[in-house]
Amino acid sequence: MAAQDNPDGGLTVTSRMRELYETPGYLATTRGGQELRDLYQLNSNKFNASKLSSFGLACYVAQLDEVGRMIVTGQAPPLNGTETPYKFSYATILVAGSQRIVYTPPGSGKFAETLKLLLSKGCPPDVPDICLYTALHHATMNHNSRPELARILLEHASNVNYLNKYGSSAISAALLSGHVGAVDILMEFGASLDIADADGFVPGNSFVNYGPQVTAAVTKWLRKRSGEQAPLDEKKCDFCGKKDDGNQLKLKACSACRSARYCSAACQRSHWKTHKTTCKAFTPSNTVALKPSYDDLGGPVMPIADFRRRALGLPTDATPAHHMCSAHQPAAFPKSVIVKIQVPYVGDMSREDQVRFASYASQSPMLVYTKKRDFVCQIKRPDNPAAYDRVAKIIREKGVGAAKGYFAAELKSADELIVKVGELLAEQPF
Ligand SMILES: [Zn+2]
Ligand SMILES: [Zn+2]
């Protein structure tokens, strides 16, 4: 029946590995956790799908018809069982295939459908392997993860907070890999950011270090959970909810607050009754006028997280070409732009220390830019001391990671940028 009498997938478990993973409790890095991670990874490189059972192989390549046929005819092994010395469940084997297979022969590659079939026929979503990784961990931990498979697992009652041998749930690895789609799905299904792993690492304390897109995804869900709302949470019409896909639909801003967005004049009119209670127009008291400087920045505009990820040897997306432009005189003067303002980086400090450090850091200019980088400038404190201090204080007290904030703004001329500092917008993915 099976292609292999003893299907091991090419994997072996050494006695040292067994000793480590059989240690009771969660494994801290220095108590063998790192050694086990390394051994697990090293051995995984020998994974060979042709050494799975024929059912395991059909799951790996997501051969929907063959998997279904074997289940119906009773040729499939028990679906709650595992294969290989790593004790991979059939859901995990399928997820592994989805991340490794480049070429899918005809009739295979139907990962979503095959996973749904397995789960509906009795394959449990959470079968821990030797390091207590579930299929959900595997489906969200890599840069090439497929979030749609994670969604299917979660819709079939996978435990989003299942802890692996190191005491961490799927969200930790998803944050570290910077996979926004995976982070988004895990947050949607209630991933906790408060669980300390065996090393005492708490995801909620550090997610702002993983870049603007990850931060925007996390904070969007944190706000939803707490029932709060921030202006410009998502790029969609504030009345009908139609989304800006970046091409056809051009959302127009409310001319007063310049943060509400509408797909049409009709939607804007219909929403006014509600919107007028929160619409805050640009006024002298809630805005500051800043004088931009277009001196050379000495390099491209790059999120701090990219430097950090590179330093940790983690994959980073290539910097888009338009990010490579430095400060420059703007070509147009839009009445309504969303700007990101970054205060000088003062290292990994607590919020209290950053506030205390502010006087020292204010020697350096703030950086201001739009998503498209069609407007990039510096704000130097000597040019506008009072306005600089007001903006910096707001960002250090209420901004993302005490380092940056997003605001509605108007570029009046190359020398005058009006920023509505009275209202901090939701974190934007740039
Ligand atoms: Zn609309
Ligand atoms: Zn408005």
Tab-separated table of C-alpha atoms and ligand atoms in Angstrom:
chain	number	residue	atom	x	y	z
A	1	MET	CA	0.000	0.000	0.000
A	2	ALA	CA	2.441	2.651	1.142
A	3	ALA	CA	5.396	3.711	-0.936
A	4	GLN	CA	7.501	3.299	2.198
A	5	ASP	CA	7.084	0.699	4.902
A	6	ASN	CA	8.558	3.066	7.433
A	7	PRO	CA	8.040	6.523	5.988
A	8	ASP	CA	10.523	8.807	7.690
A	9	GLY	CA	10.625	11.664	5.187
A	10	GLY	CA	14.411	11.468	5.346
A	11	LEU	CA	14.352	12.879	8.862
A	12	THR	CA	16.184	11.535	11.875
A	13	VAL	CA	16.146	12.455	15.517
A	14	THR	CA	19.418	12.225	17.395
A	15	SER	CA	19.571	11.182	21.028
A	16	ARG	CA	20.640	14.703	21.970
A	17	MET	CA	17.542	16.125	20.272
A	18	ARG	CA	15.318	13.657	22.101
A	19	GLU	CA	16.949	14.517	25.408
A	20	LEU	CA	16.267	18.207	24.787
A	21	TYR	CA	12.683	17.973	23.587
A	22	GLU	CA	11.768	15.524	26.326
A	23	THR	CA	12.986	17.974	28.988
A	24	PRO	CA	9.859	18.921	30.920
A	25	GLY	CA	8.526	22.444	30.526
A	26	TYR	CA	9.375	25.153	28.027
A	27	LEU	CA	12.987	25.493	26.950
A	28	ALA	CA	14.747	28.809	27.413
A	29	THR	CA	17.429	29.663	24.852
A	30	THR	CA	20.276	29.110	27.295
A	31	ARG	CA	18.815	25.878	28.677
A	32	GLY	CA	19.167	24.122	25.326
A	33	GLY	CA	16.455	25.968	23.441
A	34	GLN	CA	18.840	27.387	20.876
A	35	GLU	CA	20.629	24.066	20.506
A	36	LEU	CA	17.318	22.310	19.837
A	37	ARG	CA	16.254	24.984	17.339
A	38	ASP	CA	19.533	24.544	15.484
A	39	LEU	CA	19.355	20.740	15.476
A	40	TYR	CA	15.710	20.780	14.357
A	41	GLN	CA	16.560	23.167	11.521
A	42	LEU	CA	19.713	21.333	10.497
A	43	ASN	CA	17.878	18.025	10.258
A	44	SER	CA	14.902	19.569	8.436
A	45	ASN	CA	17.226	20.263	5.525
A	46	LYS	CA	17.280	16.513	4.899
A	47	PHE	CA	13.509	16.408	4.541
A	48	ASN	CA	12.678	14.346	1.486
A	49	ALA	CA	9.032	14.109	0.454
A	50	SER	CA	9.614	10.995	-1.644
A	51	LYS	CA	10.327	9.163	1.612
A	52	LEU	CA	6.834	9.854	2.927
A	53	SER	CA	4.006	7.329	2.687
A	54	SER	CA	2.039	7.584	-0.542
A	55	PHE	CA	-0.728	9.337	1.410
A	56	GLY	CA	1.788	11.727	2.988
A	57	LEU	CA	3.197	12.503	-0.428
A	58	ALA	CA	-0.283	13.151	-1.836
A	59	CYS	CA	-0.857	15.616	1.030
A	60	TYR	CA	2.551	17.227	0.461
A	61	VAL	CA	1.844	17.974	-3.187
A	62	ALA	CA	-1.854	18.661	-2.423
A	63	GLN	CA	-3.246	16.135	-4.855
A	64	LEU	CA	-6.877	16.738	-3.963
A	65	ASP	CA	-8.437	13.835	-5.864
A	66	GLU	CA	-5.883	11.287	-4.686
A	67	VAL	CA	-6.166	12.348	-1.042
A	68	GLY	CA	-9.960	12.116	-1.282
A	69	ARG	CA	-9.823	8.725	-2.986
A	70	MET	CA	-7.503	7.260	-0.353
A	71	ILE	CA	-9.691	8.498	2.484
A	72	VAL	CA	-12.872	7.071	0.915
A	73	THR	CA	-11.324	3.691	0.092
A	74	GLY	CA	-9.755	3.333	3.529
A	75	GLN	CA	-6.216	3.350	2.147
A	76	ALA	CA	-5.362	6.494	4.116
A	77	PRO	CA	-3.765	6.068	7.550
A	78	PRO	CA	-5.662	7.468	10.557
A	79	LEU	CA	-5.959	11.203	9.908
A	80	ASN	CA	-5.148	12.068	13.514
A	81	GLY	CA	-1.808	10.271	13.189
A	82	THR	CA	1.629	11.578	12.299
A	83	GLU	CA	4.549	10.650	10.061
A	84	THR	CA	8.326	10.896	10.290
A	85	PRO	CA	10.424	11.009	13.495
A	86	TYR	CA	9.471	14.701	13.719
A	87	LYS	CA	5.831	13.564	14.157
A	88	PHE	CA	4.422	15.762	11.423
A	89	SER	CA	0.628	15.774	11.096
A	90	TYR	CA	-0.879	15.575	7.625
A	91	ALA	CA	-1.855	19.234	7.868
A	92	THR	CA	1.770	20.118	8.679
A	93	ILE	CA	3.021	17.998	5.772
A	94	LEU	CA	0.670	19.846	3.432
A	95	VAL	CA	1.810	23.231	4.763
A	96	ALA	CA	5.451	22.193	4.282
A	97	GLY	CA	4.660	21.293	0.678
A	98	SER	CA	2.958	24.641	0.057
A	99	GLN	CA	6.173	26.426	1.030
A	100	ARG	CA	8.661	24.231	-0.764
A	101	ILE	CA	7.109	23.100	-4.007
A	102	VAL	CA	7.957	25.271	-6.969
A	103	TYR	CA	6.562	23.155	-9.761
A	104	THR	CA	3.203	21.458	-9.212
A	105	PRO	CA	2.297	18.634	-11.609
A	106	PRO	CA	-1.247	18.594	-13.042
A	107	GLY	CA	-3.862	17.631	-10.456
A	108	SER	CA	-1.714	18.775	-7.557
A	109	GLY	CA	-0.983	22.090	-5.882
A	110	LYS	CA	-4.550	22.400	-4.561
A	111	PHE	CA	-3.373	23.321	-1.101
A	112	ALA	CA	-6.392	25.200	0.225
A	113	GLU	CA	-8.933	22.626	-1.008
A	114	THR	CA	-6.877	19.663	0.176
A	115	LEU	CA	-6.340	21.185	3.608
A	116	LYS	CA	-10.089	21.803	3.937
A	117	LEU	CA	-10.755	18.194	2.970
A	118	LEU	CA	-8.274	16.824	5.528
A	119	LEU	CA	-9.728	18.949	8.312
A	120	SER	CA	-13.315	18.076	7.440
A	121	LYS	CA	-12.508	14.347	7.409
A	122	GLY	CA	-11.014	14.274	10.890
A	123	CYS	CA	-7.463	15.571	10.704
A	124	PRO	CA	-7.163	17.726	13.866
A	125	PRO	CA	-5.853	21.265	13.164
A	126	ASP	CA	-3.430	21.169	16.098
A	127	VAL	CA	-1.197	18.104	16.260
A	128	PRO	CA	2.076	19.199	17.836
A	129	ASP	CA	5.334	17.856	16.400
A	130	ILE	CA	8.344	17.028	18.588
A	131	CYS	CA	9.042	20.712	19.252
A	132	LEU	CA	5.336	21.346	19.766
A	133	TYR	CA	4.927	23.236	16.514
A	134	THR	CA	1.440	22.889	15.067
A	135	ALA	CA	0.514	23.294	11.414
A	136	LEU	CA	-0.398	26.892	12.271
A	137	HIS	CA	3.145	27.614	13.480
A	138	HIS	CA	4.504	26.163	10.267
A	139	ALA	CA	1.989	28.106	8.178
A	140	THR	CA	2.990	31.488	9.610
A	141	MET	CA	6.662	31.312	10.576
A	142	ASN	CA	8.363	31.743	7.216
A	143	HIS	CA	8.799	34.566	4.794
A	144	ASN	CA	7.096	32.407	2.133
A	145	SER	CA	4.121	31.442	4.301
A	146	ARG	CA	0.680	31.371	2.767
A	147	PRO	CA	-1.734	33.220	5.016
A	148	GLU	CA	-4.768	31.628	3.338
A	149	LEU	CA	-3.737	28.242	4.791
A	150	ALA	CA	-3.433	29.777	8.250
A	151	ARG	CA	-6.940	31.182	7.822
A	152	ILE	CA	-8.328	27.736	6.966
A	153	LEU	CA	-6.671	26.215	10.043
A	154	LEU	CA	-8.044	28.973	12.267
A	155	GLU	CA	-11.524	28.635	10.775
A	156	HIS	CA	-11.313	24.976	11.771
A	157	ALA	CA	-10.650	25.902	15.402
A	158	SER	CA	-6.864	25.823	15.451
A	159	ASN	CA	-5.642	27.372	18.718
A	160	VAL	CA	-4.040	30.670	17.725
A	161	ASN	CA	-2.104	30.768	21.019
A	162	TYR	CA	-0.731	27.219	20.953
A	163	LEU	CA	2.707	27.331	22.584
A	164	ASN	CA	5.708	25.531	21.120
A	165	LYS	CA	8.588	23.991	23.065
A	166	TYR	CA	10.052	27.473	23.563
A	167	GLY	CA	6.810	28.815	24.998
A	168	SER	CA	5.953	31.028	22.073
A	169	SER	CA	2.834	31.136	19.916
A	170	ALA	CA	2.676	31.634	16.160
A	171	ILE	CA	2.548	35.437	16.323
A	172	SER	CA	6.120	35.679	17.675
A	173	ALA	CA	7.696	34.090	14.618
A	174	ALA	CA	5.324	35.909	12.269
A	175	LEU	CA	6.383	39.257	13.754
A	176	LEU	CA	10.044	38.353	13.537
A	177	SER	CA	9.779	37.304	9.898
A	178	GLY	CA	7.915	40.522	9.123
A	179	HIS	CA	5.193	38.639	7.242
A	180	VAL	CA	2.353	41.150	7.323
A	181	GLY	CA	-0.272	38.763	5.903
A	182	ALA	CA	0.466	36.170	8.572
A	183	VAL	CA	0.475	38.777	11.345
A	184	ASP	CA	-2.823	40.164	10.095
A	185	ILE	CA	-4.577	36.769	10.133
A	186	LEU	CA	-3.236	35.794	13.561
A	187	MET	CA	-4.351	39.122	15.021
A	188	GLU	CA	-7.765	38.760	13.386
A	189	PHE	CA	-8.207	35.442	15.177
A	190	GLY	CA	-7.237	36.833	18.552
A	191	ALA	CA	-3.505	36.136	18.915
A	192	SER	CA	-2.353	37.252	22.348
A	193	LEU	CA	0.579	39.650	22.506
A	194	ASP	CA	0.958	39.224	26.255
A	195	ILE	CA	2.320	35.691	26.601
A	196	ALA	CA	5.950	35.662	27.763
A	197	ASP	CA	7.970	32.834	26.212
A	198	ALA	CA	10.588	30.782	28.068
A	199	ASP	CA	13.063	33.651	27.678
A	200	GLY	CA	10.605	36.216	29.012
A	201	PHE	CA	10.114	37.750	25.584
A	202	VAL	CA	6.660	39.344	25.278
A	203	PRO	CA	5.564	40.080	21.672
A	204	GLY	CA	3.478	43.104	22.712
A	205	ASN	CA	6.570	44.854	24.029
A	206	SER	CA	8.427	44.837	20.767
A	207	PHE	CA	6.138	44.656	17.734
A	208	VAL	CA	6.832	48.282	16.834
A	209	ASN	CA	10.414	47.227	16.065
A	210	TYR	CA	9.317	45.106	13.129
A	211	GLY	CA	8.488	47.847	10.683
A	212	PRO	CA	5.633	50.145	9.732
A	213	GLN	CA	3.562	47.526	7.918
A	214	VAL	CA	3.683	45.052	10.788
A	215	THR	CA	2.955	47.827	13.273
A	216	ALA	CA	-0.015	49.052	11.240
A	217	ALA	CA	-1.436	45.513	11.021
A	218	VAL	CA	-1.055	44.894	14.759
A	219	THR	CA	-2.382	48.242	15.943
A	220	LYS	CA	-5.362	48.064	13.587
A	221	TRP	CA	-6.483	44.886	15.353
A	222	LEU	CA	-5.646	46.149	18.826
A	223	ARG	CA	-7.915	49.108	18.164
A	224	LYS	CA	-10.665	46.857	16.831
A	225	ARG	CA	-10.432	44.706	19.937
A	226	SER	CA	-10.732	47.680	22.242
A	227	GLY	CA	-13.541	49.194	20.176
A	228	GLU	CA	-11.494	52.301	19.480
A	229	GLN	CA	-11.184	54.024	16.168
A	230	ALA	CA	-8.534	56.265	14.746
A	231	PRO	CA	-8.896	58.414	11.641
A	232	LEU	CA	-7.726	56.770	8.429
A	233	ASP	CA	-7.625	53.280	9.894
A	234	GLU	CA	-7.952	51.725	6.474
A	235	LYS	CA	-7.806	53.167	3.011
A	236	LYS	CA	-11.486	53.021	2.255
A	237	CYS	CA	-14.485	55.271	1.740
A	238	ASP	CA	-15.655	56.330	5.189
A	239	PHE	CA	-19.281	55.965	4.142
A	240	CYS	CA	-19.700	52.965	1.840
A	241	GLY	CA	-16.468	51.162	2.763
A	242	LYS	CA	-15.267	50.765	-0.802
A	243	LYS	CA	-11.525	50.150	-0.714
A	244	ASP	CA	-8.851	52.122	-2.485
A	245	ASP	CA	-7.008	49.509	-4.510
A	246	GLY	CA	-4.497	52.095	-5.632
A	247	ASN	CA	-5.697	52.148	-9.233
A	248	GLN	CA	-9.238	52.946	-10.265
A	249	LEU	CA	-10.702	54.322	-7.070
A	250	LYS	CA	-9.327	57.711	-6.116
A	251	LEU	CA	-10.519	58.639	-2.666
A	252	LYS	CA	-11.047	62.347	-2.039
A	253	ALA	CA	-10.370	63.856	1.349
A	254	CYS	CA	-12.873	65.935	3.296
A	255	SER	CA	-11.747	69.498	2.602
A	256	ALA	CA	-12.119	70.508	6.245
A	257	CYS	CA	-10.346	67.809	8.287
A	258	ARG	CA	-8.503	66.246	5.314
A	259	SER	CA	-8.482	62.887	7.030
A	260	ALA	CA	-11.976	61.538	6.214
A	261	ARG	CA	-11.961	59.852	2.797
A	262	TYR	CA	-14.790	59.397	0.292
A	263	CYS	CA	-15.224	57.667	-3.044
A	264	SER	CA	-17.826	60.183	-4.249
A	265	ALA	CA	-19.555	63.441	-3.427
A	266	ALA	CA	-22.742	61.457	-2.758
A	267	CYS	CA	-21.002	59.364	-0.092
A	268	GLN	CA	-19.549	62.471	1.487
A	269	ARG	CA	-22.986	64.125	1.682
A	270	SER	CA	-24.572	60.996	3.149
A	271	HIS	CA	-21.876	60.731	5.802
A	272	TRP	CA	-21.857	64.365	6.873
A	273	LYS	CA	-24.487	63.921	9.604
A	274	THR	CA	-22.152	61.488	11.387
A	275	HIS	CA	-18.873	62.986	10.317
A	276	LYS	CA	-19.613	66.559	11.392
A	277	THR	CA	-19.363	65.504	15.046
A	278	THR	CA	-15.729	64.421	14.620
A	279	CYS	CA	-14.608	66.548	11.668
A	280	LYS	CA	-11.893	68.856	12.910
A	281	ALA	CA	-10.927	71.506	10.389
A	282	PHE	CA	-7.421	72.929	10.122
A	283	THR	CA	-7.279	75.821	12.589
A	284	PRO	CA	-4.378	77.849	13.933
A	285	SER	CA	-4.664	76.099	17.302
A	286	ASN	CA	-4.515	72.514	16.055
A	287	THR	CA	-1.861	73.029	13.366
A	288	VAL	CA	1.751	74.050	13.200
A	289	ALA	CA	3.589	75.665	10.304
A	290	LEU	CA	6.936	74.040	9.628
A	291	LYS	CA	9.743	75.278	7.425
A	292	PRO	CA	11.175	72.360	5.468
A	293	SER	CA	14.825	71.970	4.656
A	294	TYR	CA	15.897	70.074	1.570
A	295	ASP	CA	19.492	69.451	2.575
A	296	ASP	CA	20.881	66.094	1.564
A	297	LEU	CA	19.971	63.346	4.058
A	298	GLY	CA	23.093	61.382	3.263
A	299	GLY	CA	21.169	58.297	2.188
A	300	PRO	CA	17.797	56.837	1.281
A	301	VAL	CA	14.765	57.044	3.527
A	302	MET	CA	14.600	53.650	5.165
A	303	PRO	CA	12.488	52.453	8.069
A	304	ILE	CA	14.518	51.754	11.202
A	305	ALA	CA	13.079	48.242	11.203
A	306	ASP	CA	14.862	47.436	7.950
A	307	PHE	CA	18.233	48.231	9.513
A	308	ARG	CA	17.341	46.159	12.532
A	309	ARG	CA	16.145	43.201	10.485
A	310	ARG	CA	19.299	43.328	8.382
A	311	ALA	CA	21.417	43.412	11.518
A	312	LEU	CA	19.629	40.265	12.728
A	313	GLY	CA	20.211	38.585	9.367
A	314	LEU	CA	16.483	38.397	8.624
A	315	PRO	CA	15.143	38.741	5.098
A	316	THR	CA	14.124	42.225	4.066
A	317	ASP	CA	12.213	43.278	1.000
A	318	ALA	CA	14.296	45.144	-1.526
A	319	THR	CA	14.029	48.888	-1.011
A	320	PRO	CA	11.671	50.235	-3.711
A	321	ALA	CA	13.384	52.588	-6.144
A	322	HIS	CA	11.264	55.576	-5.161
A	323	HIS	CA	12.506	55.207	-1.571
A	324	MET	CA	15.999	55.893	-2.755
A	325	CYS	CA	15.365	59.546	-3.367
A	326	SER	CA	16.633	61.853	-0.696
A	327	ALA	CA	15.217	65.208	0.398
A	328	HIS	CA	14.171	67.295	-2.595
A	329	GLN	CA	12.061	70.275	-3.541
A	330	PRO	CA	8.480	69.133	-4.174
A	331	ALA	CA	7.049	69.290	-7.698
A	332	ALA	CA	3.468	69.884	-6.560
A	333	PHE	CA	1.725	71.491	-3.613
A	334	PRO	CA	-1.234	69.343	-2.606
A	335	LYS	CA	-3.793	70.743	-0.170
A	336	SER	CA	-4.224	67.340	1.356
A	337	VAL	CA	-1.371	64.943	2.067
A	338	ILE	CA	-0.663	62.391	4.748
A	339	VAL	CA	2.828	62.801	6.117
A	340	LYS	CA	4.913	60.611	8.335
A	341	ILE	CA	7.101	62.472	10.790
A	342	GLN	CA	10.004	60.657	12.378
A	343	VAL	CA	11.783	62.094	15.366
A	344	PRO	CA	15.515	61.427	15.763
A	345	TYR	CA	16.291	57.849	16.626
A	346	VAL	CA	17.587	57.523	20.146
A	347	GLY	CA	17.992	53.766	20.325
A	348	ASP	CA	16.057	51.125	22.218
A	349	MET	CA	14.793	53.030	25.207
A	350	SER	CA	11.730	53.023	27.328
A	351	ARG	CA	9.168	55.707	26.519
A	352	GLU	CA	10.090	57.533	29.725
A	353	ASP	CA	13.775	57.607	28.805
A	354	GLN	CA	12.989	58.817	25.289
A	355	VAL	CA	10.977	61.726	26.681
A	356	ARG	CA	13.840	62.492	29.063
A	357	PHE	CA	16.295	62.232	26.183
A	358	ALA	CA	14.306	64.535	23.963
A	359	SER	CA	16.339	67.666	24.631
A	360	TYR	CA	19.507	65.926	23.548
A	361	ALA	CA	17.902	64.333	20.492
A	362	SER	CA	16.404	67.625	19.355
A	363	GLN	CA	19.848	68.621	18.101
A	364	SER	CA	19.033	66.451	15.067
A	365	PRO	CA	16.410	67.214	12.449
A	366	MET	CA	13.080	65.420	12.147
A	367	LEU	CA	12.364	63.593	8.917
A	368	VAL	CA	9.090	64.171	7.041
A	369	TYR	CA	7.840	62.274	3.998
A	370	THR	CA	4.830	60.984	2.104
A	371	LYS	CA	4.139	57.388	1.193
A	372	LYS	CA	5.244	57.919	-2.413
A	373	ARG	CA	8.293	59.939	-1.273
A	374	ASP	CA	7.204	62.684	-3.673
A	375	PHE	CA	7.796	64.979	-0.723
A	376	VAL	CA	10.807	64.378	1.510
A	377	CYS	CA	12.294	66.985	3.794
A	378	GLN	CA	13.949	67.609	7.103
A	379	ILE	CA	12.679	69.876	9.844
A	380	LYS	CA	15.526	71.518	11.676
A	381	ARG	CA	14.904	72.827	15.140
A	382	PRO	CA	16.811	76.113	14.676
A	383	ASP	CA	14.451	77.008	11.779
A	384	ASN	CA	11.303	76.552	13.897
A	385	PRO	CA	12.037	75.866	17.562
A	386	ALA	CA	8.523	76.118	19.022
A	387	ALA	CA	6.825	74.084	16.283
A	388	TYR	CA	9.596	71.483	16.356
A	389	ASP	CA	9.195	71.015	20.107
A	390	ARG	CA	5.416	70.730	19.876
A	391	VAL	CA	5.529	68.047	17.173
A	392	ALA	CA	8.342	66.123	18.854
A	393	LYS	CA	6.519	66.103	22.197
A	394	ILE	CA	3.327	64.724	20.648
A	395	ILE	CA	5.224	61.971	18.830
A	396	ARG	CA	7.339	60.986	21.812
A	397	GLU	CA	4.292	60.827	24.072
A	398	LYS	CA	1.691	59.293	21.747
A	399	GLY	CA	3.374	58.212	18.532
A	400	VAL	CA	4.222	54.728	17.333
A	401	GLY	CA	7.144	53.449	19.388
A	402	ALA	CA	7.610	57.048	20.584
A	403	ALA	CA	9.421	57.568	17.279
A	404	LYS	CA	6.955	58.502	14.555
A	405	GLY	CA	3.490	59.837	13.846
A	406	TYR	CA	1.149	60.252	10.882
A	407	PHE	CA	-0.678	63.499	10.288
A	408	ALA	CA	-2.931	65.258	7.796
A	409	ALA	CA	-1.017	68.110	6.231
A	410	GLU	CA	-1.030	70.774	3.558
A	411	LEU	CA	1.995	71.782	1.566
A	412	LYS	CA	1.428	75.492	0.971
A	413	SER	CA	4.746	76.142	-0.676
A	414	ALA	CA	8.207	74.626	-0.695
A	415	ASP	CA	8.884	76.613	2.468
A	416	GLU	CA	5.651	76.130	4.373
A	417	LEU	CA	4.215	72.831	5.539
A	418	ILE	CA	1.050	72.993	7.644
A	419	VAL	CA	0.640	69.913	9.849
A	420	LYS	CA	-2.498	69.165	11.816
A	421	VAL	CA	-0.828	68.000	15.004
A	422	GLY	CA	-4.079	68.137	16.962
A	423	GLU	CA	-5.020	64.753	15.567
A	424	LEU	CA	-2.761	61.738	15.366
A	425	LEU	CA	-3.859	59.469	12.499
A	426	ALA	CA	-3.845	55.698	12.604
A	427	GLU	CA	-0.515	54.024	11.821
A	428	GLN	CA	-0.110	53.867	8.064
A	429	PRO	CA	1.780	51.120	6.297
A	430	PHE	CA	4.744	53.276	5.312
B	1	ZN	ZN	-18.261	55.686	-0.869
B	2	ZN	ZN	-13.957	66.195	7.739
